[in-house]
Amino acid sequence: MATQRPSYLVQIRDLRFARGERVIFDGVDLDIPRGRITAIMGPSGVGKTTLLHLMGGRLRPDAGKILVDGQDVPSLSRAALYRLRRRMGMLFQTGALFTDLDVFENVAFPLREHTRLPEPMVRDLVLLKLEAVGLRGARNLMPSELSGGMARRVALARAVALDPMMIMYDEPFTGQDPITVGVIMRLIRRLNDAQGLTSVVVSHDVEEVTAIADLIYMISGGKVVEAGSPQTLQRSASPWVRQFISGAPDGPVPFHYPAPDLARDLLEG
Amino acid sequence: MRPLRDFVNAGLDRLQRMGRAALAMFQRLGRGHLFLLQVLAGMPAVLRRPGQIVAQLRFVGAHSALIILVSGLNVGMVLALQGYYSLVDFGAEESLGPMVALGLLRELGPVVTALLFAGRAGSGLAAEIGLMKTTEQLAGMEMMAVDPVERVIAPRFLAGVLSMPLLAAMFSLAGVVGGYFVGVGLLGVDGGVFWSQMQAKVDFHGDLVNGLVKSLVFGVVATWIAVFEGYDAAPTTEGVGRATTRTVVHTSFAVLGLDFVLTALMFGE
C-alpha cells in the first residue's frame, strides 16, 4: 500500500531501554496496524507496561524510534507531545479514576480540560460514553462505590471521551471475575470496530487475548520472540511460546530460581 | 597486614556510603528547586481558574482555622499568665498588653502557625498527592494531556501560601483575646491600660508587617516541602507514609531555622 497514510499507526524500531543496570528492552521492533486489536504478551515484569509508557511519551528510550501516527514520540516537544496525547487514550490497570470526582465528572474531565463545549453538550457526550459501557445509571456514584470492573469501565468511557485514534489497555483482565472479563472483552472489540480505533492490549491472559486479538507480539528477555495471529502462535515451534501458551510450570522458563545442587545444599547445612 | 587492609576497606566503604548519601541529598535538593520552578511556571494557568484556588483554600486554609484559633487562644492565655508573674515583680504589669501582642505578632504567631500548618495541612497535602501518584491518577492525567503540576500541584501551592499569613493573623488575634481574658479578666490588670499600652508599643511596620512577611515566607517553605514530598514520594504505601513524616520534620526544621535568620534580619539593630 503506497498511500500517504501508512497502514501502521505505531512503528517501533530498535527500541532500547534500561532502568539503571537492568536492561528492559534490547532492540525491540514492533508494528501496530491501524484499526486492529494488537496484543503485547509476555510474563510479568518483562516491561509490557513500560512499553505503553514509552509509546505515550511518559518515559524516554535510551535509543531507537517510536513513531506514533508518523511522529517520533521521544523527539517531540512538550506541546506537540500533549497534542498527540489528546488523540491517545490509555486505560490503566487500576482505572486511575479521580477519587474526588464522581463518575460523571471523571468522564467529563477530558472534555472540560480540552474543549469549550457548552454544558448541555458535555452532558450529552458523557451520558453517551457511559451508555456505551453500560454505566449511565451509575453517573452519580463516587469511585469508592464502584467495583473493580465498574471502575475500569468508567475509566474506559473516560479514555474514549475525546474520540481518540488509539487506545492502550494495561492488563485489562487482571483480577476480574469471569463475567467482567467477558464484558471488558466485548467492550474492547466493540469500541475498536464501532469507532474505528486502533487498540493495543498489554496482557498475560492467554485465553482472553487469543480470543480478541488480531495480532499478537510475544516479548521475553527484552526482545520480541514471536509475532503473528493467534492461530500462528498456537502452532509456534518456539518452546518458550509453547510453554507460555500452555502454562506449563517447567520448560525453557525454569520452575526453580537458580540454586546450587539440592543434595549438596542440604549436606552443607 | 590483613587486619590493616580490612580496616582500610571498612573505612573506604563508609566513605563511599557517605558520599552516596550526600549525592542523593543534593540530587533531591536540586529536584526540589526545579520542581518549585515548574510550579511557579504553572501559576498563570492557575489564575485563570479561580474556582480551583477557592476549593483548595477551603481544604488547606479554612479546615485548619479551628485548630489555629484554639491553639492561639491557649498560647495567648499561657503567655499572659507567665508574663504577668514576671512583670508583677517589677510592678510593670501594665506592660502585659504589649508583651502579649509583640510576642504573638513577631514570633509565636508565624512560627507556631507554621508548625501547626505542617502537621494539619502539610501532611494532608503530601499524603493526598502521594496517594494520587500511587493510584496512577497523576499518570492518568498526564496521558490525558493535562499537566498534573499545573492542575493539581500549583493550585494547592498557591492556596497554602495565601492561607499561612491569614492563619497566622487569626492565631495572633485569638492569642490577644486569650491574653486579655487571663490578664484583665482573671489577674485584674486594668483593661484600658492593656489596650492603650498595646496600641502605643506595637508598630505597624516594624511588628505587624514583619510578622506577616515572616508567615508569608513560612507559607512558601511549608507548602513547597509538602507538595514536593508528595510528588516525589515512592509510589507505595510505605513511600507515602515516609513522605508525610518527612513533610512535618523538614518543615519544622526549616521554619525554626529560617525564623532565626529572619528575626536577625528584621529586628536586629
Coordinates of C-alpha atoms in Angstrom, one line a residue:
Chain A
M1 CA 0.0 0.0 0.0
A2 CA 1.7 3.1 -1.2
T3 CA -0.7 5.7 0.3
Q4 CA 0.4 8.7 2.3
R5 CA -1.2 7.2 5.4
P6 CA 0.9 4.2 6.4
S7 CA -1.1 1.2 7.4
Y8 CA 0.7 1.1 10.7
L9 CA -0.3 3.5 13.4
V10 CA 2.7 2.7 15.6
Q11 CA 6.1 1.7 14.4
I12 CA 8.9 0.9 16.9
R13 CA 12.4 0.4 15.6
D14 CA 15.4 -1.0 17.6
L15 CA 14.0 0.2 20.9
R16 CA 16.4 0.1 23.8
F17 CA 15.6 1.0 27.4
A18 CA 17.2 0.2 30.7
R19 CA 16.3 1.0 34.3
G20 CA 19.6 1.5 36.0
E21 CA 21.6 -1.7 35.4
R22 CA 18.6 -3.7 34.3
V23 CA 18.0 -3.9 30.6
I24 CA 14.3 -3.9 29.8
F25 CA 14.3 -3.7 26.0
D26 CA 17.2 -4.7 23.9
G27 CA 16.3 -3.9 20.3
V28 CA 12.5 -4.3 20.0
D29 CA 10.9 -3.9 16.6
L30 CA 7.1 -3.7 16.5
D31 CA 4.4 -2.6 14.1
I32 CA 0.8 -1.9 15.2
P33 CA -1.7 -1.8 12.3
R34 CA -4.5 0.7 12.2
G35 CA -8.0 -0.3 13.1
R36 CA -7.0 -3.6 14.6
I37 CA -6.5 -5.1 18.1
T38 CA -2.9 -5.8 18.7
A39 CA -1.8 -7.6 21.9
I40 CA 1.5 -7.5 23.5
M41 CA 2.1 -10.5 25.7
G42 CA 4.8 -11.7 28.0
P43 CA 5.4 -12.8 31.6
S44 CA 5.1 -10.4 34.5
G45 CA 7.9 -7.9 34.8
V46 CA 9.0 -8.1 31.2
G47 CA 8.2 -4.5 30.6
K48 CA 4.9 -4.6 28.9
T49 CA 3.5 -1.6 30.8
T50 CA 6.8 0.2 30.3
L51 CA 6.3 -0.2 26.6
L52 CA 2.9 1.6 26.8
H53 CA 4.5 4.4 28.8
L54 CA 7.2 4.7 26.2
M55 CA 4.6 4.9 23.5
G56 CA 2.8 7.6 25.5
G57 CA 6.0 9.6 25.9
R58 CA 6.0 9.3 29.7
L59 CA 9.4 7.6 29.5
R60 CA 12.3 8.2 27.1
P61 CA 14.0 5.3 25.4
D62 CA 17.8 5.1 25.5
A63 CA 17.8 4.5 21.8
G64 CA 15.5 3.7 18.9
K65 CA 12.5 5.2 17.2
I66 CA 8.9 5.2 18.4
L67 CA 6.6 6.5 15.6
V68 CA 3.0 7.2 16.5
D69 CA 1.0 8.4 13.5
G70 CA 4.2 9.3 11.8
Q71 CA 5.6 11.4 14.7
D72 CA 8.7 10.3 16.6
V73 CA 7.4 10.4 20.2
P74 CA 10.8 10.8 22.1
S75 CA 11.9 13.8 20.0
L76 CA 8.6 15.7 20.2
S77 CA 8.4 19.0 22.1
R78 CA 6.2 19.1 25.2
A79 CA 3.4 20.9 23.4
A80 CA 3.5 18.5 20.4
L81 CA 3.5 15.5 22.8
Y82 CA 0.5 16.9 24.6
R83 CA -1.3 17.4 21.3
L84 CA -0.6 13.9 20.3
R85 CA -1.7 12.5 23.7
R86 CA -5.2 14.0 23.2
R87 CA -5.6 11.5 20.4
M88 CA -4.3 8.6 22.5
G89 CA -6.4 7.0 25.3
M90 CA -4.9 4.9 28.0
L91 CA -6.7 2.5 30.4
F92 CA -4.6 2.0 33.5
Q93 CA -4.6 -1.2 35.4
T94 CA -6.2 0.4 38.4
G95 CA -8.5 2.6 36.4
A96 CA -6.8 5.7 37.8
L97 CA -10.2 7.4 38.3
F98 CA -10.0 10.7 40.2
T99 CA -11.2 9.8 43.7
D100 CA -12.5 13.3 44.4
L101 CA -14.8 13.4 41.4
D102 CA -17.9 11.3 40.8
V103 CA -18.4 9.1 37.7
F104 CA -20.0 11.8 35.6
E105 CA -17.2 14.3 36.4
N106 CA -14.5 11.8 35.7
V107 CA -15.7 11.2 32.2
A108 CA -16.3 14.9 31.7
F109 CA -12.8 15.7 32.8
P110 CA -11.0 15.5 29.5
L111 CA -13.9 17.3 27.7
R112 CA -13.7 20.1 30.2
E113 CA -10.0 20.4 30.0
H114 CA -9.6 20.3 26.3
T115 CA -12.8 21.6 24.8
R116 CA -15.0 24.6 25.3
L117 CA -18.2 22.8 24.7
P118 CA -21.4 24.2 26.3
E119 CA -22.6 22.3 29.4
P120 CA -25.6 20.6 27.7
M121 CA -23.3 19.1 25.1
V122 CA -20.8 17.9 27.7
R123 CA -23.7 16.3 29.5
D124 CA -24.9 14.5 26.3
L125 CA -21.5 13.3 25.4
V126 CA -20.7 12.0 28.9
L127 CA -24.1 10.2 29.0
L128 CA -23.5 8.6 25.6
K129 CA -20.0 7.4 26.6
L130 CA -21.4 6.0 29.8
E131 CA -24.2 4.3 27.9
A132 CA -21.6 2.6 25.7
V133 CA -20.0 1.0 28.8
G134 CA -23.4 0.3 30.4
L135 CA -23.0 2.6 33.3
R136 CA -25.2 5.6 32.5
G137 CA -27.2 4.8 35.7
A138 CA -24.1 5.0 37.9
R139 CA -23.2 8.5 36.9
N140 CA -23.7 9.9 40.4
L141 CA -21.6 7.3 42.2
M142 CA -18.1 8.1 43.6
P143 CA -15.2 5.9 42.5
S144 CA -15.0 4.3 46.0
E145 CA -18.6 3.0 45.5
L146 CA -17.7 1.1 42.3
S147 CA -16.5 -2.5 41.9
G148 CA -13.1 -3.0 40.2
G149 CA -14.8 -4.0 37.0
M150 CA -17.1 -1.0 37.0
A151 CA -14.2 1.3 37.7
R152 CA -12.4 0.0 34.7
R153 CA -15.5 0.6 32.5
V154 CA -15.8 4.2 33.7
A155 CA -12.1 4.6 33.0
L156 CA -12.7 3.2 29.6
A157 CA -15.5 5.7 29.0
R158 CA -13.2 8.5 30.1
A159 CA -10.4 7.2 27.8
V160 CA -12.7 7.4 24.7
A161 CA -14.3 10.7 25.7
L162 CA -12.3 12.7 23.2
D163 CA -12.7 10.1 20.5
P164 CA -9.0 9.1 20.3
M165 CA -7.4 7.4 17.3
M166 CA -5.9 4.7 19.6
I167 CA -6.4 3.3 23.0
M168 CA -3.9 1.4 25.1
Y169 CA -5.1 -1.1 27.6
D170 CA -2.8 -2.0 30.5
E171 CA -3.7 -5.5 31.8
P172 CA -7.5 -5.0 31.4
F173 CA -8.4 -8.5 32.6
T174 CA -6.2 -8.9 35.6
G175 CA -8.1 -9.6 38.9
Q176 CA -11.6 -9.5 37.4
D177 CA -14.4 -12.1 37.7
P178 CA -15.3 -14.1 34.6
I179 CA -18.4 -12.0 33.8
T180 CA -16.5 -8.8 34.0
V181 CA -13.7 -10.3 31.8
G182 CA -16.4 -11.1 29.2
V183 CA -17.8 -7.6 29.4
I184 CA -14.5 -6.0 29.0
M185 CA -13.5 -8.2 26.1
R186 CA -16.7 -7.4 24.3
L187 CA -16.2 -3.7 25.0
I188 CA -12.7 -3.7 23.6
R189 CA -13.9 -5.4 20.4
R190 CA -17.0 -3.2 20.1
L191 CA -15.2 0.1 20.7
N192 CA -12.5 -0.9 18.3
D193 CA -14.8 -1.8 15.5
A194 CA -17.6 0.8 16.0
Q195 CA -15.3 3.8 16.4
G196 CA -12.5 2.7 14.1
L197 CA -10.0 2.7 16.9
T198 CA -6.6 1.1 17.0
S199 CA -6.3 -0.9 20.2
V200 CA -3.2 -2.1 21.9
V201 CA -3.7 -4.6 24.7
V202 CA -1.0 -5.5 27.1
S203 CA -1.7 -8.7 29.0
H204 CA -0.6 -12.1 30.1
D205 CA -4.0 -13.7 30.0
V206 CA -3.6 -16.1 27.1
E207 CA -7.2 -17.3 26.7
E208 CA -8.7 -13.8 26.6
V209 CA -6.1 -12.3 24.3
T210 CA -6.2 -15.1 21.8
A211 CA -9.9 -14.7 21.7
I212 CA -9.9 -11.0 20.8
A213 CA -6.6 -10.0 19.3
D214 CA -5.9 -9.8 15.6
L215 CA -2.2 -9.7 16.1
I216 CA 0.0 -10.8 19.0
Y217 CA 3.5 -9.9 19.9
M218 CA 5.3 -12.0 22.5
I219 CA 8.1 -10.3 24.4
S220 CA 10.7 -12.1 26.5
G221 CA 14.2 -11.1 27.6
G222 CA 13.9 -7.6 26.1
K223 CA 13.1 -8.8 22.6
V224 CA 10.1 -9.8 20.5
V225 CA 10.3 -13.6 20.4
E226 CA 7.3 -14.3 18.2
A227 CA 4.7 -12.4 16.3
G228 CA 1.6 -13.3 14.4
S229 CA -2.1 -14.1 14.5
P230 CA -3.4 -16.1 17.5
Q231 CA -3.6 -19.2 15.2
T232 CA 0.1 -18.9 14.1
L233 CA 1.1 -18.6 17.7
Q234 CA -0.7 -21.7 18.7
R235 CA 1.3 -23.5 16.1
S236 CA 4.6 -21.9 17.1
A237 CA 7.7 -24.1 17.1
S238 CA 9.3 -22.0 19.9
P239 CA 9.4 -24.0 23.1
W240 CA 9.2 -20.8 25.1
V241 CA 6.0 -19.7 23.3
R242 CA 4.5 -23.2 23.7
Q243 CA 5.3 -23.1 27.5
F244 CA 3.7 -19.6 27.8
I245 CA 0.6 -20.5 25.9
S246 CA 0.0 -23.9 27.7
G247 CA 1.1 -22.5 31.1
A248 CA 3.4 -25.4 31.8
P249 CA 5.2 -24.9 35.1
D250 CA 8.6 -26.0 33.8
G251 CA 10.3 -25.6 30.5
P252 CA 12.6 -23.0 29.0
V253 CA 11.4 -20.8 31.8
P254 CA 12.6 -22.9 34.7
F255 CA 10.4 -23.6 37.8
H256 CA 13.5 -23.2 40.1
Y257 CA 15.3 -20.0 40.8
P258 CA 19.0 -20.6 40.1
A259 CA 20.4 -22.5 43.1
P260 CA 23.2 -25.0 43.9
D261 CA 22.5 -28.7 43.8
L262 CA 19.9 -29.7 46.5
A263 CA 21.9 -32.6 47.9
R264 CA 25.0 -30.5 48.4
D265 CA 22.9 -27.6 49.9
L266 CA 21.4 -29.9 52.5
L267 CA 24.6 -31.6 53.5
E268 CA 26.4 -28.2 53.9
G269 CA 23.8 -27.0 56.5
Chain B
M1 CA 48.7 -6.9 57.2
R2 CA 45.3 -8.3 56.8
P3 CA 43.6 -6.6 59.7
L4 CA 45.0 -3.3 58.4
R5 CA 43.6 -4.0 55.0
D6 CA 40.2 -4.8 56.4
F7 CA 40.3 -1.7 58.5
V8 CA 41.1 0.4 55.4
N9 CA 38.4 -1.3 53.4
A10 CA 35.8 -0.7 56.0
G11 CA 36.8 2.9 56.1
L12 CA 36.6 3.3 52.4
D13 CA 33.1 1.6 52.4
R14 CA 31.9 4.1 55.0
L15 CA 33.3 7.0 52.9
Q16 CA 31.6 5.6 49.8
R17 CA 28.3 5.3 51.7
M18 CA 28.6 8.9 53.0
G19 CA 29.4 10.2 49.5
R20 CA 26.4 8.4 48.0
A21 CA 24.1 9.7 50.7
A22 CA 25.4 13.2 50.2
L23 CA 24.9 12.9 46.4
A24 CA 21.4 11.7 46.9
M25 CA 20.6 14.6 49.2
F26 CA 21.9 17.1 46.7
Q27 CA 20.0 15.5 43.9
R28 CA 16.8 15.7 45.9
L29 CA 17.6 19.3 46.7
G30 CA 18.1 20.0 43.0
R31 CA 14.9 18.2 42.1
G32 CA 13.0 20.2 44.7
H33 CA 14.2 23.5 43.3
L34 CA 13.4 22.5 39.7
F35 CA 10.0 21.4 40.9
L36 CA 9.4 24.8 42.5
L37 CA 10.3 26.5 39.2
Q38 CA 7.8 24.2 37.4
V39 CA 5.1 25.1 40.0
L40 CA 5.7 28.8 39.6
A41 CA 5.6 28.4 35.8
G42 CA 2.1 26.9 36.3
M43 CA 0.8 29.9 38.2
P44 CA -0.6 31.8 35.2
A45 CA -2.8 28.7 34.3
V46 CA -4.0 28.6 37.9
L47 CA -5.0 32.2 38.0
R48 CA -7.3 31.5 35.0
R49 CA -9.2 29.0 37.2
P50 CA -10.1 30.9 40.4
G51 CA -12.6 28.1 41.3
Q52 CA -9.7 25.7 41.9
I53 CA -7.9 28.1 44.2
V54 CA -11.1 28.7 46.3
A55 CA -11.6 24.9 46.6
Q56 CA -8.0 24.4 47.8
L57 CA -8.2 27.5 50.1
R58 CA -11.1 25.8 51.7
F59 CA -9.3 22.5 52.2
V60 CA -5.8 23.9 53.1
G61 CA -6.9 27.1 54.9
A62 CA -10.4 27.0 56.2
H63 CA -10.2 23.5 57.5
S64 CA -7.1 24.5 59.5
A65 CA -8.8 27.5 61.1
L66 CA -10.3 25.8 64.1
I67 CA -7.1 24.2 65.3
I68 CA -5.3 27.6 64.8
L69 CA -7.9 29.6 66.7
V70 CA -8.0 27.2 69.7
S71 CA -4.2 26.9 69.8
G72 CA -3.8 30.7 69.5
L73 CA -6.2 31.2 72.4
N74 CA -4.3 28.8 74.6
V75 CA -0.9 30.2 73.7
G76 CA -2.2 33.8 74.4
M77 CA -3.5 32.7 77.8
V78 CA -0.3 31.0 78.9
L79 CA 1.7 33.9 77.6
A80 CA -0.3 36.4 79.7
L81 CA -0.1 34.1 82.8
Q82 CA 3.7 33.7 82.6
G83 CA 4.3 37.3 81.6
Y84 CA 2.2 38.6 84.5
Y85 CA 4.2 36.7 87.1
S86 CA 7.4 38.1 85.8
L87 CA 6.2 41.6 85.3
V88 CA 4.4 42.0 88.6
D89 CA 7.7 41.6 90.5
F90 CA 8.8 44.9 88.9
G91 CA 5.4 46.5 89.2
A92 CA 5.3 46.6 85.4
E93 CA 2.1 44.6 84.8
E94 CA 0.7 47.4 82.7
S95 CA 3.2 46.2 80.0
L96 CA 1.3 42.9 79.8
G97 CA -0.7 44.1 76.7
P98 CA 2.3 44.9 74.5
M99 CA 4.2 41.9 75.8
V100 CA 1.5 39.5 74.7
A101 CA 0.9 41.3 71.4
L102 CA 4.6 41.6 70.4
G103 CA 5.3 38.0 71.4
L104 CA 2.5 36.8 69.2
L105 CA 2.9 39.1 66.2
R106 CA 6.7 38.8 65.9
E107 CA 7.3 35.2 66.8
L108 CA 4.7 32.9 68.2
G109 CA 2.0 33.7 65.6
P110 CA 4.1 32.9 62.5
V111 CA 6.1 30.1 64.0
V112 CA 3.5 28.1 65.8
T113 CA 1.0 28.6 63.0
A114 CA 3.6 27.2 60.5
L115 CA 4.3 24.2 62.8
L116 CA 0.6 23.5 63.2
F117 CA 0.1 24.0 59.5
A118 CA 2.8 21.4 58.7
G119 CA 1.0 18.9 61.0
R120 CA -2.5 19.6 59.8
A121 CA -2.4 20.8 56.2
G122 CA 1.1 19.9 55.1
S123 CA 0.9 16.3 56.0
G124 CA -2.5 16.1 54.4
L125 CA -1.3 17.6 51.2
A126 CA 1.7 15.3 51.0
A127 CA -0.5 12.2 51.6
E128 CA -3.1 13.3 49.1
I129 CA -0.6 14.0 46.3
G130 CA 1.4 10.8 47.2
L131 CA -1.7 8.7 47.0
M132 CA -2.8 10.3 43.7
K133 CA 0.6 9.2 42.4
T134 CA 0.4 5.7 43.9
T135 CA -3.1 5.2 42.3
E136 CA -1.8 6.4 38.9
Q137 CA -4.1 9.4 39.0
L138 CA -1.3 11.8 38.1
A139 CA 0.0 9.5 35.4
G140 CA -3.6 9.2 34.0
M141 CA -3.8 13.0 34.0
E142 CA -0.6 13.2 32.0
M143 CA -1.8 10.7 29.5
M144 CA -5.0 12.8 29.1
A145 CA -2.6 15.6 28.1
V146 CA -3.2 17.5 31.3
D147 CA -0.1 18.7 33.2
P148 CA -0.5 17.5 36.8
V149 CA 1.9 20.1 38.1
E150 CA -0.4 22.8 36.7
R151 CA -3.7 21.2 37.5
V152 CA -3.0 19.5 40.9
I153 CA 0.1 21.0 42.5
A154 CA 0.0 24.7 41.6
P155 CA -3.4 25.5 43.0
R156 CA -2.5 23.7 46.2
F157 CA 0.7 25.6 46.5
L158 CA -0.9 28.9 45.9
A159 CA -3.6 28.1 48.5
G160 CA -1.0 27.2 51.1
V161 CA 1.0 30.4 50.5
L162 CA -2.1 32.5 50.8
S163 CA -3.5 30.7 53.8
M164 CA -0.5 31.0 56.0
P165 CA -0.5 34.8 56.7
L166 CA -4.2 34.7 57.2
L167 CA -4.0 31.8 59.6
A168 CA -1.1 33.5 61.5
A169 CA -3.2 36.6 61.8
M170 CA -6.0 34.6 63.2
F171 CA -3.6 32.9 65.6
S172 CA -2.3 36.3 66.9
L173 CA -5.8 37.7 67.2
A174 CA -7.0 34.7 69.2
G175 CA -3.9 34.9 71.3
V176 CA -4.5 38.6 72.2
V177 CA -8.1 37.7 73.1
G178 CA -6.8 34.9 75.3
G179 CA -4.2 37.2 76.9
Y180 CA -6.9 39.8 77.6
F181 CA -9.1 37.2 79.2
V182 CA -6.4 36.0 81.6
G183 CA -4.7 39.3 82.2
V184 CA -7.7 41.6 82.6
G185 CA -10.4 39.1 83.4
L186 CA -8.6 36.8 85.8
L187 CA -5.5 38.7 87.1
G188 CA -7.0 42.1 87.4
V189 CA -4.8 44.2 85.0
D190 CA -6.6 47.4 84.0
G191 CA -8.4 46.9 80.7
G192 CA -7.8 50.4 79.4
V193 CA -4.1 50.2 80.2
F194 CA -3.9 46.8 78.5
W195 CA -5.2 48.1 75.2
S196 CA -3.7 51.6 75.2
Q197 CA -0.2 50.3 76.0
M198 CA -0.6 47.7 73.2
Q199 CA -1.6 50.5 70.8
A200 CA 1.3 52.6 71.8
K201 CA 4.0 50.0 71.7
V202 CA 3.1 47.9 68.6
D203 CA 4.5 49.4 65.5
F204 CA 2.6 48.8 62.3
H205 CA 5.5 48.4 60.0
G206 CA 8.1 47.0 62.4
D207 CA 5.9 44.4 64.1
L208 CA 2.8 43.7 62.1
V209 CA 4.2 43.9 58.6
N210 CA 7.4 42.0 59.6
G211 CA 5.3 39.3 61.2
L212 CA 3.2 39.0 58.0
V213 CA 6.3 38.8 55.9
K214 CA 7.6 36.0 58.1
S215 CA 4.4 34.0 57.8
L216 CA 4.4 34.5 54.0
V217 CA 8.0 33.1 53.8
F218 CA 6.9 30.2 56.1
G219 CA 3.9 29.6 53.9
V220 CA 6.1 29.3 50.8
V221 CA 8.5 26.9 52.5
A222 CA 5.9 24.8 54.3
T223 CA 3.7 24.3 51.2
W224 CA 6.7 23.8 48.9
I225 CA 8.0 21.0 51.2
A226 CA 4.6 19.4 51.4
V227 CA 3.8 19.3 47.7
F228 CA 7.3 18.2 46.8
E229 CA 7.4 15.4 49.3
G230 CA 4.0 14.2 48.0
Y231 CA 5.0 14.4 44.3
D232 CA 8.4 12.9 44.9
A233 CA 7.1 10.1 47.1
A234 CA 7.8 6.5 46.2
P235 CA 4.5 5.2 44.8
T236 CA 4.0 2.7 47.6
T237 CA 2.2 2.7 51.0
E238 CA 5.5 3.0 52.7
G239 CA 6.6 5.8 50.4
V240 CA 3.5 7.9 51.2
G241 CA 4.0 7.3 54.9
R242 CA 7.5 8.4 54.7
A243 CA 6.6 11.5 52.7
T244 CA 4.1 12.7 55.3
T245 CA 6.6 12.1 58.1
R246 CA 9.3 13.9 56.2
T247 CA 6.9 16.8 55.5
V248 CA 6.4 17.5 59.2
V249 CA 10.0 17.0 60.2
H250 CA 11.6 19.0 57.4
T251 CA 9.0 21.8 57.7
S252 CA 9.6 22.1 61.4
F253 CA 13.4 22.3 60.9
A254 CA 13.1 24.8 58.0
V255 CA 10.7 27.0 59.9
L256 CA 12.7 27.2 63.1
G257 CA 16.0 27.7 61.2
L258 CA 14.5 30.4 59.0
D259 CA 12.8 32.1 61.9
F260 CA 16.2 32.8 63.5
V261 CA 17.6 34.2 60.2
L262 CA 14.5 36.4 59.6
T263 CA 14.4 37.6 63.2
A264 CA 18.1 38.6 63.0
L265 CA 17.4 40.5 59.8
M266 CA 14.2 42.2 60.8
F267 CA 14.5 43.0 64.5
G268 CA 18.3 43.4 64.8
E269 CA 19.7 46.9 65.5

